[in-house]
Coordinates of C-alpha atoms in Angstrom, one line a residue:
M242 CA 0.0 0.0 0.0
T243 CA 1.3 3.4 -0.9
L244 CA 0.0 6.8 0.4
Q245 CA 0.2 10.1 -1.4
L246 CA 0.0 12.8 1.2
G247 CA 0.6 16.6 1.2
D248 CA 3.1 18.3 3.5
V249 CA 0.6 19.0 6.3
E250 CA -1.2 15.7 5.8
T251 CA 2.1 13.8 6.2
T252 CA 2.0 14.9 9.9
A253 CA -0.8 12.3 10.4
L254 CA 2.0 9.7 10.3
I255 CA 3.3 11.0 13.6
P256 CA 0.3 10.0 15.8
L257 CA -0.2 7.0 13.6
A258 CA 3.3 5.7 14.3
I259 CA 3.1 6.6 18.0
K260 CA -0.3 4.9 18.5
A261 CA 0.9 1.8 16.8
N262 CA 4.1 1.6 18.9
E263 CA 2.2 2.3 22.1
T264 CA -0.4 -0.3 21.3
K265 CA 2.3 -3.0 21.2
R266 CA 3.7 -2.1 24.6
K267 CA 2.9 -4.4 27.5
N268 CA 1.0 -1.8 29.5
A269 CA -0.4 0.3 26.6
R270 CA -2.3 3.4 27.7
I271 CA -4.3 3.3 24.5
K272 CA -5.1 0.6 22.0
D273 CA -5.3 1.2 18.3
E274 CA -5.0 -2.0 16.3
V275 CA -5.8 -0.2 13.0
A276 CA -2.7 1.9 13.5
V277 CA -0.6 -1.2 14.0
Q278 CA -2.1 -2.7 10.8
I279 CA -1.4 0.4 8.7
I280 CA 2.2 0.7 9.9
E281 CA 2.8 -3.0 9.1
H282 CA 1.2 -2.6 5.7
L283 CA 3.4 0.4 5.0
D284 CA 6.5 -1.4 6.3
M285 CA 7.4 2.1 7.6
D286 CA 10.3 3.1 9.8
T287 CA 8.6 4.8 12.7
A288 CA 11.8 6.2 14.3
P289 CA 11.6 9.7 12.7
F290 CA 8.0 10.0 13.8
D291 CA 8.2 8.6 17.3
K292 CA 10.5 10.5 19.7
F293 CA 10.0 10.6 23.5
L294 CA 8.3 14.1 23.9
S295 CA 6.1 13.6 20.9
H296 CA 5.2 10.1 22.0
E297 CA 4.2 11.2 25.5
G298 CA 2.4 14.3 24.1
V299 CA 0.4 12.3 21.6
I300 CA -0.6 9.7 24.1
A301 CA -1.5 12.4 26.6
R302 CA -3.6 14.3 24.1
T303 CA -5.3 11.0 23.0
V304 CA -6.1 9.9 26.5
M305 CA -7.4 13.4 27.4
L306 CA -9.5 13.8 24.3
D307 CA -11.0 10.3 24.5
R308 CA -12.1 11.2 28.1
M309 CA -13.6 14.5 27.0
V310 CA -15.5 13.0 24.1
K311 CA -16.8 10.1 26.2
D312 CA -18.0 12.7 28.8
F313 CA -19.8 14.6 26.0
V314 CA -21.3 11.4 24.7
S315 CA -22.4 10.4 28.2
E316 CA -24.3 13.6 28.5
N317 CA -25.5 13.6 24.9
P318 CA -26.0 9.9 23.8
D319 CA -27.3 10.9 20.3
A320 CA -24.5 13.5 19.7
V321 CA -23.3 14.4 16.2
I322 CA -19.4 14.5 16.2
V323 CA -17.3 16.0 13.4
N324 CA -13.6 15.2 13.4
I325 CA -11.9 17.9 11.4
G326 CA -8.5 16.9 10.0
A327 CA -9.2 13.3 10.9
G328 CA -6.0 11.8 9.3
F329 CA -5.9 8.2 10.4
D330 CA -7.6 8.8 13.7
N331 CA -9.7 5.9 15.0
R332 CA -11.4 7.6 17.9
F333 CA -14.9 6.5 16.9
S334 CA -14.0 2.9 17.8
R335 CA -12.9 4.0 21.3
V336 CA -15.9 6.3 22.2
D337 CA -18.8 4.8 20.3
N338 CA -21.9 4.2 22.4
G339 CA -24.0 2.6 19.7
T340 CA -26.0 5.7 18.9
I341 CA -23.7 8.7 18.0
T342 CA -23.3 9.9 14.4
W343 CA -19.7 10.5 13.4
F344 CA -18.1 12.4 10.5
D345 CA -14.4 12.2 9.6
L346 CA -13.4 15.3 7.5
D347 CA -10.0 15.8 5.8
L348 CA -8.5 17.0 2.6
P349 CA -9.0 14.8 -0.5
D350 CA -5.6 13.1 -0.4
S351 CA -6.0 12.2 3.3
I352 CA -9.6 10.8 2.8
L353 CA -8.4 8.8 -0.2
A354 CA -5.7 7.3 1.9
R355 CA -8.1 6.8 4.8
K356 CA -10.5 4.9 2.7
K357 CA -7.8 2.4 1.8
V358 CA -7.5 1.4 5.5
F359 CA -10.9 2.1 7.1
E360 CA -13.9 0.1 6.0
E361 CA -17.3 1.8 5.7
R362 CA -18.9 1.8 9.2
E363 CA -22.5 2.4 10.2
R364 CA -23.0 5.9 11.5
V365 CA -19.6 7.0 10.2
T366 CA -19.2 9.1 7.1
M367 CA -15.9 10.1 5.5
I368 CA -15.9 13.5 3.8
A369 CA -13.3 15.1 1.6
G370 CA -13.1 18.8 2.2
S371 CA -11.3 21.7 3.9
G372 CA -12.3 23.3 7.2
L373 CA -11.8 26.6 5.4
E374 CA -14.6 25.9 2.9
E375 CA -18.3 25.4 3.5
N376 CA -19.3 22.7 1.0
W377 CA -18.9 19.8 3.5
C378 CA -21.3 21.5 6.0
T379 CA -24.2 21.0 3.5
I380 CA -23.4 17.2 3.4
I381 CA -23.5 17.0 7.2
K382 CA -26.7 19.1 7.6
E383 CA -28.4 17.0 4.9
K384 CA -27.5 13.8 6.8
I385 CA -28.6 15.0 10.2
K386 CA -31.6 17.1 9.2
E387 CA -34.0 14.9 11.1
K388 CA -31.9 15.2 14.3
S389 CA -31.8 17.9 16.9
S390 CA -28.7 16.4 18.6
P391 CA -25.9 18.4 20.1
V392 CA -23.0 18.9 17.7
L393 CA -19.3 18.5 18.8
F394 CA -16.4 19.5 16.6
L395 CA -12.9 18.1 17.2
A396 CA -9.7 19.8 15.9
E397 CA -6.7 17.7 16.9
G398 CA -3.3 18.7 15.5
L399 CA -4.9 21.2 13.2
F400 CA -4.9 24.9 14.3
M401 CA -1.1 25.2 14.4
Y402 CA -1.1 24.7 10.6
F403 CA -3.6 27.6 10.1
T404 CA -3.0 31.3 10.4
L405 CA -5.1 33.1 13.0
D406 CA -7.1 34.6 10.1
E407 CA -7.8 31.1 8.8
I408 CA -8.8 29.9 12.3
G409 CA -11.2 32.8 12.5
K410 CA -12.6 31.9 9.0
M411 CA -13.2 28.3 10.1
L412 CA -14.9 29.4 13.3
S413 CA -17.2 31.6 11.3
I414 CA -18.0 28.8 8.9
L415 CA -18.9 26.5 11.8
K416 CA -21.0 29.0 13.6
K417 CA -22.9 30.1 10.5
N418 CA -23.8 26.5 9.6
F419 CA -24.2 25.1 13.1
P420 CA -25.6 27.9 15.2
K421 CA -25.2 26.0 18.5
A422 CA -22.2 23.7 19.0
T423 CA -19.1 22.8 21.0
L424 CA -15.5 22.7 19.7
I425 CA -12.6 20.9 21.3
A426 CA -9.4 22.2 19.7
E427 CA -5.7 21.6 20.3
Q428 CA -3.7 24.8 20.9
N429 CA 0.0 25.4 20.7
N430 CA 2.0 28.5 21.7
P431 CA 4.0 31.2 19.9
L432 CA 7.4 29.8 21.1
M433 CA 6.6 26.5 19.4
V434 CA 6.1 28.4 16.1
K435 CA 9.3 30.3 16.6
H436 CA 11.4 27.2 17.4
Q437 CA 9.6 24.7 15.2
K438 CA 12.8 23.6 13.4
H439 CA 13.7 21.9 16.7
H440 CA 10.5 20.0 17.1
D441 CA 11.5 16.4 17.6
T442 CA 9.1 14.9 15.0
V443 CA 7.4 17.6 12.9
K444 CA 10.9 18.6 11.7
A445 CA 10.9 15.2 9.9
T446 CA 8.1 16.5 7.6
K447 CA 7.8 19.6 5.4
A448 CA 4.8 21.0 7.4
V449 CA 5.0 24.5 8.9
F450 CA 3.5 25.8 12.1
K451 CA 1.7 29.1 11.2
S452 CA 0.2 30.2 14.5
G453 CA 0.2 29.8 18.3
T454 CA -1.5 31.5 21.3
W455 CA -0.9 31.6 25.0
S456 CA -4.6 31.5 25.7
G457 CA -7.8 30.1 24.1
E458 CA -9.3 33.6 24.6
D459 CA -7.2 34.7 21.6
I460 CA -9.0 32.0 19.6
A461 CA -12.4 32.9 20.9
S462 CA -11.9 36.5 20.0
L463 CA -11.5 35.7 16.4
C464 CA -15.3 35.1 15.9
D465 CA -18.1 36.9 17.6
G466 CA -20.2 34.7 19.9
V467 CA -17.6 32.1 20.4
R468 CA -16.8 31.5 24.1
L469 CA -13.9 29.8 25.8
V470 CA -15.1 27.3 28.4
E471 CA -11.9 25.7 29.7
E472 CA -8.3 24.8 28.8
H473 CA -6.1 21.9 30.0
S474 CA -2.4 21.4 29.2
F475 CA -1.2 18.0 28.0
N476 CA 1.2 18.3 31.0
E477 CA -1.7 17.3 33.2
E478 CA -1.6 13.8 31.8
M479 CA 2.1 13.6 30.8
K480 CA 3.4 14.2 34.3
K481 CA 1.7 11.1 35.5
H482 CA 3.7 8.6 33.5
S483 CA 7.4 9.4 33.6
L484 CA 10.1 11.5 35.4
R485 CA 10.9 13.3 32.1
G486 CA 7.3 14.1 31.6
W487 CA 7.0 15.4 35.2
L488 CA 10.2 17.5 34.7
F489 CA 8.9 18.9 31.5
A490 CA 5.7 20.0 33.1
A491 CA 7.5 21.4 36.1
L492 CA 10.3 23.3 34.2
L493 CA 8.3 24.3 31.1
P494 CA 4.7 24.5 32.2
K495 CA 3.5 26.7 29.3
M496 CA 5.5 25.0 26.5
N497 CA 3.1 22.1 26.0
D498 CA 0.0 22.0 23.8
R499 CA -3.4 22.4 25.4
W500 CA -7.0 21.3 24.8
A501 CA -9.4 24.2 24.7
V502 CA -13.2 23.8 24.8
F503 CA -15.3 26.5 23.0
E504 CA -19.0 26.9 22.8
W505 CA -21.4 29.2 20.8

């Protein structure tokens, strides 16, 4: 199997490699057998994409987001969930309660690659499109027109590859088409943009960080009516599992990525 991916889309190989390697560990914190299968089919050297800090960061963000999505689903059993920039993410399998409706959205080359490794699943729809365009919104609204379920958007490993203007544009598109919704988005900070050439795994790709913020309030301010609910650093999870993770959290508390929850 071969994959044709653009520069930013290639970054999807980072969490894919990390999840596959973590799954094979004796005391794995997450299980993603699909990631293992994809890596085996690709016969890919995962070393450039799986370094310690990135490994711990990806596992922390995965554990945290799984927990947050499960909490949302627990409160909203018929939720509609849209995973923007899905890559090879397999979260649906870990959070499905048997009634949610799920959409995986990504650029055409990523969806083409995704369809090679993910079979069609009931209540899951793969859509080729950009978060900066509106056409995919019509597809989702048409599919859920009989439902009045709460809508949750996920943006994992996405905003750092957008400019702030582009993030604002995406928020406006979401708010216009889905007047009441929740967004859980990964945030990075300006220093990571400035020093991105030193990033332990992204430097192995041609992707470029375009923006970073110190607070989700900076994101909320990009679109009228969007409200920041809470933020949680990946350090909250990373520090539980290793001395290096604890030291990173203690010495560089603001350097890690965060999960930010927004509502409108």
